[in-house]
XYZ file of C-alpha atoms in Angstrom:
468
model
C -2.968 38.151 -41.181
C 0.196 36.682 -39.640
C 3.364 36.796 -41.702
C 3.898 33.499 -43.641
C 6.687 31.334 -42.291
C 6.389 28.233 -44.364
C 8.153 25.221 -42.728
C 10.418 23.148 -44.934
C 10.331 19.398 -44.891
C 13.221 16.966 -45.200
C 11.988 13.472 -46.114
C 13.909 10.597 -44.489
C 12.255 7.453 -46.103
C 15.361 6.811 -48.225
C 17.764 6.842 -45.195
C 16.879 7.252 -41.560
C 13.341 5.886 -41.735
C 14.480 2.491 -43.047
C 17.689 2.644 -41.002
C 15.642 3.055 -37.820
C 12.944 0.488 -38.572
C 14.398 -2.228 -40.823
C 18.173 -2.001 -40.208
C 18.860 -0.096 -43.430
C 17.804 -2.973 -45.715
C 15.868 -1.117 -48.383
C 17.343 -1.878 -51.774
C 17.860 0.833 -54.438
C 15.556 -0.929 -56.919
C 12.665 -0.258 -54.518
C 13.444 3.468 -54.371
C 13.834 4.195 -58.113
C 10.209 3.808 -59.276
C 8.891 6.468 -56.916
C 11.612 9.103 -57.365
C 9.784 11.023 -60.080
C 6.706 11.457 -57.860
C 8.852 12.388 -54.794
C 10.660 14.958 -56.891
C 7.351 16.806 -57.538
C 6.225 16.885 -53.873
C 8.136 20.064 -52.992
C 10.372 18.697 -50.238
C 13.231 20.957 -49.085
C 15.495 17.932 -49.275
C 15.455 14.112 -49.328
C 17.869 12.360 -46.981
C 18.999 9.410 -48.916
C 22.610 8.551 -48.080
C 25.260 8.297 -45.377
C 24.627 7.025 -41.838
C 24.497 3.247 -41.990
C 23.367 3.055 -45.666
C 26.978 2.833 -46.942
C 27.898 -0.153 -44.784
C 24.500 -1.883 -45.333
C 24.648 -1.488 -49.102
C 27.971 -3.278 -49.299
C 27.482 -5.818 -46.455
C 23.928 -6.964 -46.886
C 22.567 -5.756 -50.213
C 25.633 -6.360 -52.415
C 25.203 -2.868 -53.852
C 27.730 -0.145 -54.628
C 26.659 2.815 -52.427
C 28.199 5.276 -54.925
C 26.105 3.767 -57.755
C 23.033 4.153 -55.616
C 23.789 7.850 -55.116
C 24.325 8.450 -58.831
C 21.043 6.733 -59.724
C 19.164 8.800 -57.097
C 20.774 12.004 -58.446
C 19.691 11.140 -61.975
C 16.077 10.882 -60.779
C 15.861 13.913 -58.483
C 15.928 16.918 -60.799
C 14.380 19.521 -58.457
C 15.038 18.290 -54.921
C 18.229 18.553 -52.867
C 19.814 15.324 -51.785
C 21.093 15.079 -48.226
C 23.432 12.747 -46.333
C 24.533 12.086 -42.753
C 28.249 12.339 -42.058
C 29.912 11.385 -38.779
C 32.530 14.167 -38.721
C 36.075 12.776 -38.539
C 34.557 9.233 -38.460
C 33.004 9.838 -41.910
C 30.625 6.874 -42.146
C 32.810 4.520 -40.084
C 33.318 4.045 -36.364
C 36.787 5.565 -35.767
C 38.741 8.646 -36.799
C 40.253 9.033 -40.278
C 43.043 11.278 -41.486
C 42.131 14.692 -42.878
C 42.985 13.769 -46.484
C 40.511 10.852 -46.416
C 37.787 13.110 -44.882
C 38.389 15.837 -47.520
C 38.353 13.338 -50.409
C 35.115 11.719 -49.112
C 33.343 15.057 -48.958
C 34.560 16.005 -52.425
C 33.341 12.710 -53.899
C 30.013 12.830 -52.101
C 29.273 16.191 -53.552
C 30.583 15.241 -56.991
C 28.335 12.178 -57.075
C 25.110 14.111 -56.197
C 24.902 15.185 -52.547
C 23.832 18.772 -51.989
C 23.548 18.962 -48.200
C 25.950 17.249 -45.776
C 24.720 16.948 -42.204
C 27.892 16.649 -40.092
C 27.848 15.657 -36.483
C 30.219 14.391 -33.751
C 29.206 11.966 -31.016
C 30.797 14.151 -28.336
C 29.771 17.546 -29.851
C 33.543 18.249 -30.107
C 33.521 20.847 -32.824
C 37.198 20.235 -33.516
C 36.106 16.903 -35.101
C 33.843 18.731 -37.556
C 36.295 21.400 -38.872
C 37.802 19.424 -41.652
C 34.518 18.230 -43.094
C 32.888 21.687 -42.881
C 35.875 23.319 -44.606
C 35.848 20.649 -47.341
C 32.135 21.222 -47.915
C 32.680 24.981 -48.092
C 35.472 24.495 -50.569
C 33.347 22.299 -52.877
C 30.409 24.758 -52.624
C 28.275 22.196 -50.805
C 25.800 23.047 -47.991
C 27.371 22.173 -44.663
C 24.701 21.552 -42.029
C 26.184 21.002 -38.584
C 24.189 18.867 -36.157
C 24.167 19.162 -32.423
C 23.728 15.790 -30.747
C 20.977 16.609 -28.272
C 21.184 15.134 -24.807
C 20.344 15.838 -21.220
C 22.660 16.426 -18.224
C 24.046 19.111 -15.893
C 26.443 20.469 -18.578
C 23.838 20.819 -21.254
C 22.281 24.193 -20.278
C 20.530 26.568 -22.708
C 23.670 28.732 -22.518
C 25.777 25.750 -23.619
C 23.563 25.174 -26.638
C 23.376 28.865 -27.526
C 27.180 29.289 -27.297
C 27.764 26.119 -29.305
C 25.362 27.361 -32.021
C 27.401 30.585 -32.297
C 30.624 28.614 -32.658
C 29.053 26.472 -35.398
C 28.047 29.622 -37.302
C 31.550 31.001 -36.935
C 33.103 27.839 -38.297
C 31.335 28.220 -41.634
C 28.156 26.117 -41.338
C 25.199 26.967 -43.618
C 22.496 25.652 -41.295
C 22.091 23.987 -37.885
C 20.365 20.773 -36.946
C 19.144 19.647 -33.524
C 19.828 15.918 -33.740
C 17.612 14.253 -31.171
C 18.517 10.662 -31.837
C 16.888 9.207 -28.663
C 13.578 11.219 -28.752
C 14.559 13.043 -25.515
C 13.353 16.514 -26.520
C 9.944 17.203 -25.074
C 7.532 19.856 -26.380
C 8.079 22.767 -23.971
C 11.838 22.103 -23.844
C 11.795 22.387 -27.611
C 10.310 25.876 -27.310
C 13.094 26.904 -24.965
C 15.830 25.282 -26.980
C 14.759 26.719 -30.401
C 14.379 30.191 -28.877
C 17.856 29.935 -27.325
C 19.427 28.768 -30.565
C 17.650 31.643 -32.409
C 19.261 34.037 -29.998
C 22.647 32.460 -30.544
C 22.682 32.223 -34.339
C 21.070 33.464 -37.568
C 21.457 30.085 -39.186
C 18.311 28.214 -40.311
C 17.354 25.519 -37.793
C 16.417 21.948 -38.664
C 14.932 19.608 -36.053
C 15.473 15.887 -36.358
C 13.904 13.526 -33.712
C 12.594 10.014 -33.333
C 9.157 8.882 -32.109
C 10.657 6.449 -29.653
C 9.386 8.220 -26.549
C 6.025 9.150 -28.124
C 6.259 12.938 -28.010
C 7.804 13.797 -31.373
C 4.763 15.343 -33.094
C 4.017 17.566 -30.212
C 7.712 18.526 -30.051
C 7.620 19.475 -33.641
C 4.570 21.712 -33.261
C 6.110 23.629 -30.351
C 9.437 23.922 -32.169
C 7.728 25.409 -35.293
C 5.918 27.926 -33.122
C 9.278 28.879 -31.611
C 10.762 29.556 -35.055
C 12.167 26.216 -36.276
C 12.696 26.370 -40.035
C 12.993 22.719 -41.165
C 11.522 19.441 -39.908
C 12.631 15.854 -40.648
C 9.690 13.588 -41.336
C 9.075 10.109 -42.778
C 6.367 9.041 -45.180
C 3.691 7.253 -43.122
C 4.376 3.521 -43.877
C 7.849 3.908 -42.377
C 7.082 6.571 -39.782
C 6.577 6.575 -35.958
C 8.149 4.078 -33.558
C 11.990 4.529 -33.727
C 11.487 6.498 -36.980
C 10.306 10.120 -37.469
C 6.803 11.591 -37.318
C 4.703 10.995 -40.454
C 5.149 13.469 -43.297
C 1.473 13.613 -44.227
C 0.425 14.277 -40.570
C 2.799 17.164 -40.099
C 1.806 18.652 -43.530
C -1.881 18.455 -42.613
C -1.303 19.883 -39.161
C 0.363 23.000 -40.579
C -2.041 23.387 -43.536
C -3.830 26.704 -43.720
C -1.602 28.244 -41.046
C 1.292 30.696 -41.376
C 3.573 27.643 -41.282
C 1.914 25.818 -44.264
C 4.476 23.632 -46.004
C 2.745 23.846 -49.338
C 3.356 20.112 -49.954
C 0.807 18.225 -52.058
C -1.085 15.552 -50.063
C -2.154 13.782 -53.310
C 1.481 13.275 -54.306
C 2.333 12.279 -50.718
C -0.423 9.632 -50.906
C 1.180 8.186 -54.061
C 4.547 8.043 -52.240
C 2.938 6.305 -49.232
C 1.024 3.879 -51.507
C 4.339 2.873 -53.133
C 5.973 1.991 -49.774
C 2.916 0.302 -48.153
C 3.379 -3.150 -49.834
C 7.059 -3.133 -48.821
C 6.026 -2.414 -45.204
C 3.706 -5.396 -45.256
C 6.492 -7.548 -46.766
C 8.906 -6.424 -43.997
C 6.319 -7.207 -41.335
C 5.705 -10.673 -42.746
C 9.348 -11.599 -43.108
C 10.256 -10.254 -39.684
C 12.488 -7.455 -40.936
C 10.105 -4.901 -39.395
C 9.765 -5.995 -35.750
C 6.608 -4.669 -34.021
C 8.753 -3.948 -30.955
C 10.210 -0.867 -32.669
C 6.780 0.568 -33.421
C 5.532 1.274 -29.920
C 6.360 3.917 -27.292
C 9.474 3.023 -25.367
C 9.448 5.056 -22.228
C 12.930 3.749 -21.274
C 14.211 6.367 -23.799
C 13.060 9.098 -21.475
C 14.023 7.347 -18.233
C 17.512 6.207 -19.274
C 18.200 8.392 -22.339
C 18.895 5.249 -24.432
C 18.325 5.409 -28.193
C 16.314 2.548 -29.667
C 19.285 1.115 -31.588
C 21.397 0.995 -28.457
C 18.677 -0.910 -26.634
C 18.396 -3.589 -29.267
C 22.207 -3.887 -29.337
C 22.308 -4.301 -25.616
C 19.567 -7.024 -25.621
C 21.572 -9.086 -28.170
C 24.754 -8.693 -26.145
C 23.023 -9.961 -23.009
C 21.454 -12.778 -24.977
C 24.850 -13.938 -26.236
C 26.159 -13.936 -22.723
C 23.088 -15.774 -21.350
C 22.383 -12.869 -19.133
C 19.025 -11.568 -20.364
C 17.780 -11.444 -16.763
C 20.250 -8.565 -16.181
C 18.487 -6.169 -18.540
C 17.074 -3.860 -15.881
C 20.379 -3.812 -14.007
C 22.185 -2.728 -17.245
C 19.577 -0.011 -17.881
C 20.257 1.427 -14.415
C 24.038 1.158 -14.947
C 24.031 3.086 -18.304
C 23.489 6.601 -16.720
C 26.244 5.803 -14.204
C 28.758 4.803 -16.873
C 27.791 7.847 -18.960
C 28.522 10.115 -15.998
C 31.914 8.440 -15.433
C 32.687 8.910 -19.127
C 32.086 12.745 -19.085
C 28.351 12.704 -19.924
C 28.613 12.288 -23.659
C 25.469 12.268 -25.868
C 24.506 8.697 -26.663
C 24.841 8.413 -30.405
C 27.051 6.263 -32.671
C 29.728 5.330 -31.574
C 29.519 6.706 -28.023
C 26.225 4.892 -27.369
C 27.825 1.552 -28.176
C 30.801 2.327 -26.007
C 28.760 3.245 -22.999
C 26.233 0.436 -23.498
C 28.860 -2.273 -23.898
C 30.764 -1.070 -20.765
C 27.448 -1.049 -18.756
C 26.872 -4.699 -19.864
C 30.419 -5.683 -18.861
C 30.108 -3.921 -15.481
C 26.913 -5.825 -14.616
C 27.769 -9.257 -16.050
C 31.315 -9.280 -14.552
C 29.784 -8.425 -11.101
C 32.399 -5.648 -10.578
C 32.465 -2.198 -12.163
C 35.331 -1.718 -14.697
C 36.855 -5.122 -13.913
C 37.050 -5.389 -17.698
C 37.233 -2.324 -19.926
C 36.825 -2.759 -23.661
C 39.268 -1.137 -26.184
C 36.803 1.461 -27.399
C 36.119 2.615 -23.769
C 39.884 2.900 -23.238
C 40.242 4.988 -26.413
C 37.397 7.282 -25.245
C 38.963 7.710 -21.825
C 42.332 8.386 -23.325
C 40.948 11.273 -25.480
C 41.117 9.478 -28.805
C 37.476 10.405 -29.673
C 37.894 14.006 -28.525
C 36.824 16.067 -25.584
C 33.611 15.445 -23.530
C 31.618 18.360 -22.092
C 32.467 17.273 -18.534
C 35.721 15.679 -17.307
C 36.040 11.868 -16.996
C 35.932 10.290 -13.551
C 39.604 10.224 -12.618
C 39.485 6.867 -10.800
C 37.712 5.169 -13.701
C 40.134 6.731 -16.189
C 43.128 5.511 -14.150
C 41.660 1.984 -13.863
C 41.121 1.960 -17.693
C 44.345 3.472 -19.069
C 46.760 3.247 -16.112
C 49.586 5.768 -16.360
C 49.029 6.485 -20.132
C 48.997 10.219 -20.745
C 45.602 11.187 -22.234
C 45.703 13.274 -25.373
C 44.184 16.754 -25.324
C 44.687 17.807 -28.948
C 42.265 17.231 -31.840
C 42.556 13.446 -32.272
C 43.051 13.627 -36.045
C 46.149 15.766 -35.551
C 47.875 12.522 -34.542
C 46.787 10.648 -37.716
C 49.187 10.786 -40.645
C 47.755 11.245 -44.178
C 46.667 7.813 -45.361
C 44.907 8.158 -48.661
C 47.999 7.078 -50.703
C 48.299 3.898 -48.537
C 44.619 3.051 -49.085
C 45.152 3.579 -52.853
C 47.995 1.078 -52.902
C 46.093 -1.521 -50.820
C 43.048 -1.543 -53.056
C 44.728 -1.097 -56.416
C 43.913 -4.578 -57.572
C 40.152 -4.048 -57.180
C 39.883 -0.403 -58.138
C 37.383 0.294 -60.959
C 36.456 3.888 -60.034
C 38.041 6.652 -57.882
C 35.438 6.088 -55.139
C 36.484 2.508 -54.556
C 39.500 3.671 -52.523
C 37.085 5.444 -50.099
C 34.873 2.359 -49.843
C 38.002 0.361 -48.951
C 39.350 2.980 -46.499
C 36.098 2.854 -44.470
C 35.350 -0.873 -44.500
C 38.475 -2.809 -45.763
C 37.168 -6.381 -45.194
C 33.581 -5.707 -46.318
C 34.846 -3.766 -49.355
C 37.152 -6.578 -50.362
C 34.296 -9.071 -50.269
C 32.141 -6.702 -52.254
C 34.851 -6.112 -54.840
C 35.285 -9.862 -55.288
C 31.547 -10.307 -55.641
C 31.410 -7.447 -58.222
C 34.214 -9.027 -60.189
C 32.463 -12.392 -60.213
C 29.267 -10.769 -61.443
C 31.064 -8.904 -64.210
C 33.131 -11.866 -65.486
C 30.348 -14.432 -65.044
C 32.888 -16.821 -63.664
C 32.304 -20.507 -62.879
C 29.027 -20.739 -60.822
C 30.891 -22.542 -58.009
C 33.255 -19.673 -57.575
C 30.428 -17.139 -57.732
C 28.574 -19.102 -55.019
C 31.688 -19.150 -52.897
C 32.033 -15.374 -53.179
C 28.328 -14.957 -52.657
C 28.571 -17.120 -49.574
C 31.083 -14.862 -47.960
C 28.309 -12.277 -47.467
C 26.461 -12.118 -44.151
C 22.792 -11.940 -44.739
């Protein structure tokens, strides 16, 4: 009989599944009743925090993300909690000073996170060092994610060498983060085998069903030695989310890779979320467009979220008829910009520039600030060099930086402490403010109004400041 190699499962329903399908709008109160059941399933971990959940909690749900984390931790007694962390960007969209990154990691672990998945949109490992060291120091599990993409520079040797560097920097495990669903089944075999040659770290595979191949990719990855798979409970699986947990569990049942997860408990978890799925379909929060196969993901390497962002930009400009032109322009811009993986925030930078190039009728006639920052080295180093002419057009004679971008950012935690002193009710408030000052200020005012039960007119005014 073959040696048992049980595959571990990370459940994404409380973070990436609803981020990918319903713009991160699931409230905490919907999560809490099912936690006890989820905790008995036998998951390796439950991804429940980070990514866009922090911003969405504050901006749309009027919830304190730290309070959500503490409530989840109270409920999950046996299962590790996991978050997604954007390296030096933390959960925001630009780089923060090292002291803010360190404090955020410390507080995330103190409030209940066990595993921090840390990634950088350019795979510039210098942007991950501070977060990994901080996690090591706090005895947390640092999982470093490679943003998977295609292109001349991304050879099997590149991935293998990067994996070795990740192991050397102190990571506890490695994740293949395939945000656009680009990893096809036989390529997964090659990639996992190469990574296994490069590192002894456990390997987790995270993908999205956008291009329709994810389940087949998972199967081939498992056969090649992948240790952990990210899946989503069926009501919020597939489409731009992950493969369904129950399907993967059943597929591996009775084999050497058997996950050991209990299908009866998984059914209870699915039954809990089914009515919410129906509700989201009826109120338009779950758009059927995100549920099908989008072959553009394979043709243009465009993640689902980037596509929807681009459509709304073109709509605002009255240029929806330019959609196909923009799709064709994206790979060209990406090449000019050093072939970065397309993941937050590089996906938005490349996508917006492609829209501008097409709508303006001239390439790089207008270059947005984020694109200038990328081309001047403020996000870090890309795998391939920038196109010199494009760089010159964007930043002129400005000298691009070559150091780790955060080396140029002065410590800023004390300044944030001063700025948010009037609203501070817990240590974590300073981090909320540091990441999203305006949104945090509105949330703090709302929280204060709720606590003091002020005049209803004032509460309505505060409430009204919230975008829905």
